[in-house]
Amino acid sequence: VNYYHNASAKILDGSKSFSKSRVGVVNLQINQAKSQHNVELAHEILQIFGAQEKFDLVTGQPNYPNGYADPNQDPLYPQYKAELMAKHIPISKIENVMPQHLSQTMISDATAKELGWSLF
């Protein structure tokens, strides 16, 4: 994973990773907490090893059910953790927040299977 930051940019282009070549470029915001950098780095590393995005590429909203940490929670919102491959915690059907720390994320069964981690 290449660490790249541009001191003159407020918002950087999206991070990219490619599982076939095992290469990733992670663009991090300077004004973003370093603990949030860990979330972005972990997300891209898992993608390099075969995990798939679990959020809508247009809206950024986590996909239901695989992009939710607890898709069976009642009530469904707000969720309290992010599925790492969704990168955000859904707080309503149309709103989400970035986790502040890796401890606010988890890896779903679907992601574990994509990584070959499933025991079943």
mmCIF file of C-alpha atoms in Angstrom:
data_model
loop_
_atom_site.group_PDB
_atom_site.id
_atom_site.type_symbol
_atom_site.label_atom_id
_atom_site.label_comp_id
_atom_site.label_asym_id
_atom_site.label_seq_id
_atom_site.Cartn_x
_atom_site.Cartn_y
_atom_site.Cartn_z
ATOM 1 C CA VAL A 1 0.000 0.000 0.000
ATOM 2 C CA ASN A 2 1.423 3.344 -0.985
ATOM 3 C CA TYR A 3 0.912 6.162 1.520
ATOM 4 C CA TYR A 4 0.376 9.377 -0.377
ATOM 5 C CA HIS A 5 -0.806 12.710 0.857
ATOM 6 C CA ASN A 6 -1.017 16.048 -0.796
ATOM 7 C CA ALA A 7 -0.639 18.962 1.598
ATOM 8 C CA SER A 8 -2.344 21.375 -0.786
ATOM 9 C CA ALA A 9 -5.511 19.320 -1.305
ATOM 10 C CA LYS A 10 -8.506 19.476 1.020
ATOM 11 C CA ILE A 11 -10.194 16.398 -0.423
ATOM 12 C CA LEU A 12 -8.164 13.795 -2.240
ATOM 13 C CA ASP A 13 -9.214 11.451 -5.013
ATOM 14 C CA GLY A 14 -10.534 8.100 -3.837
ATOM 15 C CA SER A 15 -8.239 5.294 -2.809
ATOM 16 C CA LYS A 16 -7.806 2.399 -5.194
ATOM 17 C CA SER A 17 -6.675 -1.178 -4.823
ATOM 18 C CA PHE A 18 -6.387 -4.047 -7.235
ATOM 19 C CA SER A 19 -6.568 -7.634 -6.009
ATOM 20 C CA LYS A 20 -5.008 -9.184 -9.132
ATOM 21 C CA SER A 21 -1.811 -7.142 -8.870
ATOM 22 C CA ARG A 22 -1.901 -6.807 -5.056
ATOM 23 C CA VAL A 23 -1.338 -3.065 -5.399
ATOM 24 C CA GLY A 24 -3.108 -0.234 -3.642
ATOM 25 C CA VAL A 25 -2.890 3.530 -3.406
ATOM 26 C CA VAL A 26 -4.456 5.107 -0.350
ATOM 27 C CA ASN A 27 -5.218 8.811 -0.375
ATOM 28 C CA LEU A 28 -5.649 10.190 3.132
ATOM 29 C CA GLN A 29 -6.876 13.591 4.235
ATOM 30 C CA ILE A 30 -4.394 15.575 6.280
ATOM 31 C CA ASN A 31 -7.123 17.018 8.506
ATOM 32 C CA GLN A 32 -8.546 13.530 9.149
ATOM 33 C CA ALA A 33 -7.703 11.777 12.434
ATOM 34 C CA LYS A 34 -4.870 9.263 12.125
ATOM 35 C CA SER A 35 -7.179 6.644 13.647
ATOM 36 C CA GLN A 36 -9.474 7.153 10.637
ATOM 37 C CA HIS A 37 -6.454 6.583 8.392
ATOM 38 C CA ASN A 38 -6.230 3.109 9.932
ATOM 39 C CA VAL A 39 -9.812 2.387 8.840
ATOM 40 C CA GLU A 40 -9.037 3.457 5.261
ATOM 41 C CA LEU A 41 -5.778 1.493 5.172
ATOM 42 C CA ALA A 42 -7.397 -1.671 6.561
ATOM 43 C CA HIS A 43 -10.241 -1.369 4.031
ATOM 44 C CA GLU A 44 -7.838 -1.109 1.085
ATOM 45 C CA ILE A 45 -5.588 -3.907 2.347
ATOM 46 C CA LEU A 46 -8.587 -6.252 2.599
ATOM 47 C CA GLN A 47 -9.637 -5.241 -0.899
ATOM 48 C CA ILE A 48 -6.184 -6.177 -2.220
ATOM 49 C CA PHE A 49 -6.758 -9.657 -0.795
ATOM 50 C CA GLY A 50 -10.171 -10.096 -2.424
ATOM 51 C CA ALA A 51 -12.752 -8.370 -0.211
ATOM 52 C CA GLN A 52 -15.440 -6.536 -2.197
ATOM 53 C CA GLU A 53 -16.853 -3.040 -1.649
ATOM 54 C CA LYS A 54 -20.050 -3.109 0.394
ATOM 55 C CA PHE A 55 -21.316 0.400 -0.217
ATOM 56 C CA ASP A 56 -23.148 2.181 -3.005
ATOM 57 C CA LEU A 57 -20.484 3.727 -5.239
ATOM 58 C CA VAL A 58 -22.723 6.722 -5.997
ATOM 59 C CA THR A 59 -24.133 7.603 -2.566
ATOM 60 C CA GLY A 60 -21.487 6.063 -0.303
ATOM 61 C CA GLN A 61 -24.265 4.502 1.778
ATOM 62 C CA PRO A 62 -23.527 0.963 3.058
ATOM 63 C CA ASN A 63 -25.387 -1.780 1.168
ATOM 64 C CA TYR A 64 -27.995 -3.716 3.120
ATOM 65 C CA PRO A 65 -27.529 -6.406 4.437
ATOM 66 C CA ASN A 66 -23.836 -7.199 3.732
ATOM 67 C CA GLY A 67 -22.635 -3.637 4.348
ATOM 68 C CA TYR A 68 -24.178 -3.515 7.831
ATOM 69 C CA ALA A 69 -22.334 -4.650 10.959
ATOM 70 C CA ASP A 70 -25.605 -5.933 12.443
ATOM 71 C CA PRO A 71 -28.267 -6.304 9.723
ATOM 72 C CA ASN A 72 -30.620 -8.005 12.216
ATOM 73 C CA GLN A 73 -30.493 -5.202 14.791
ATOM 74 C CA ASP A 74 -33.925 -3.963 15.908
ATOM 75 C CA PRO A 75 -34.401 -1.112 15.387
ATOM 76 C CA LEU A 76 -32.041 -1.185 12.414
ATOM 77 C CA TYR A 77 -30.789 2.400 12.944
ATOM 78 C CA PRO A 78 -28.522 3.715 14.127
ATOM 79 C CA GLN A 79 -25.912 0.990 13.656
ATOM 80 C CA TYR A 80 -23.055 1.187 16.147
ATOM 81 C CA LYS A 81 -20.242 -0.254 14.033
ATOM 82 C CA ALA A 82 -19.227 -0.252 10.387
ATOM 83 C CA GLU A 83 -18.659 -3.318 8.259
ATOM 84 C CA LEU A 84 -15.059 -2.591 7.245
ATOM 85 C CA MET A 85 -15.726 -2.983 3.517
ATOM 86 C CA ALA A 86 -18.638 -0.500 3.773
ATOM 87 C CA LYS A 87 -16.317 2.054 5.458
ATOM 88 C CA HIS A 88 -19.196 3.902 7.134
ATOM 89 C CA ILE A 89 -21.661 3.402 9.973
ATOM 90 C CA PRO A 90 -25.258 3.743 8.720
ATOM 91 C CA ILE A 91 -27.197 5.981 11.100
ATOM 92 C CA SER A 92 -30.328 6.133 8.931
ATOM 93 C CA LYS A 93 -31.431 4.822 5.553
ATOM 94 C CA ILE A 94 -29.757 7.828 3.876
ATOM 95 C CA GLU A 95 -27.076 8.960 6.372
ATOM 96 C CA ASN A 96 -23.797 7.493 7.565
ATOM 97 C CA VAL A 97 -20.696 8.482 9.520
ATOM 98 C CA MET A 98 -17.059 7.451 9.212
ATOM 99 C CA PRO A 99 -15.847 5.328 12.131
ATOM 100 C CA GLN A 100 -13.318 7.151 14.296
ATOM 101 C CA HIS A 101 -11.311 4.003 15.145
ATOM 102 C CA LEU A 102 -10.845 0.442 13.890
ATOM 103 C CA SER A 103 -12.586 -0.655 17.110
ATOM 104 C CA GLN A 104 -15.789 0.762 15.563
ATOM 105 C CA THR A 105 -15.543 -1.676 12.639
ATOM 106 C CA MET A 106 -16.050 -5.386 12.096
ATOM 107 C CA ILE A 107 -15.713 -7.910 9.285
ATOM 108 C CA SER A 108 -18.934 -9.626 8.199
ATOM 109 C CA ASP A 109 -19.299 -13.286 7.276
ATOM 110 C CA ALA A 110 -19.565 -12.224 3.610
ATOM 111 C CA THR A 111 -16.223 -10.400 3.745
ATOM 112 C CA ALA A 112 -14.597 -13.256 5.664
ATOM 113 C CA LYS A 113 -15.691 -15.691 2.927
ATOM 114 C CA GLU A 114 -14.265 -13.402 0.213
ATOM 115 C CA LEU A 115 -10.946 -13.448 2.070
ATOM 116 C CA GLY A 116 -11.009 -17.217 2.509
ATOM 117 C CA TRP A 117 -11.331 -16.861 6.286
ATOM 118 C CA SER A 118 -14.626 -18.718 6.630
ATOM 119 C CA LEU A 119 -14.508 -21.917 8.644
ATOM 120 C CA PHE A 120 -17.754 -23.200 7.114
#
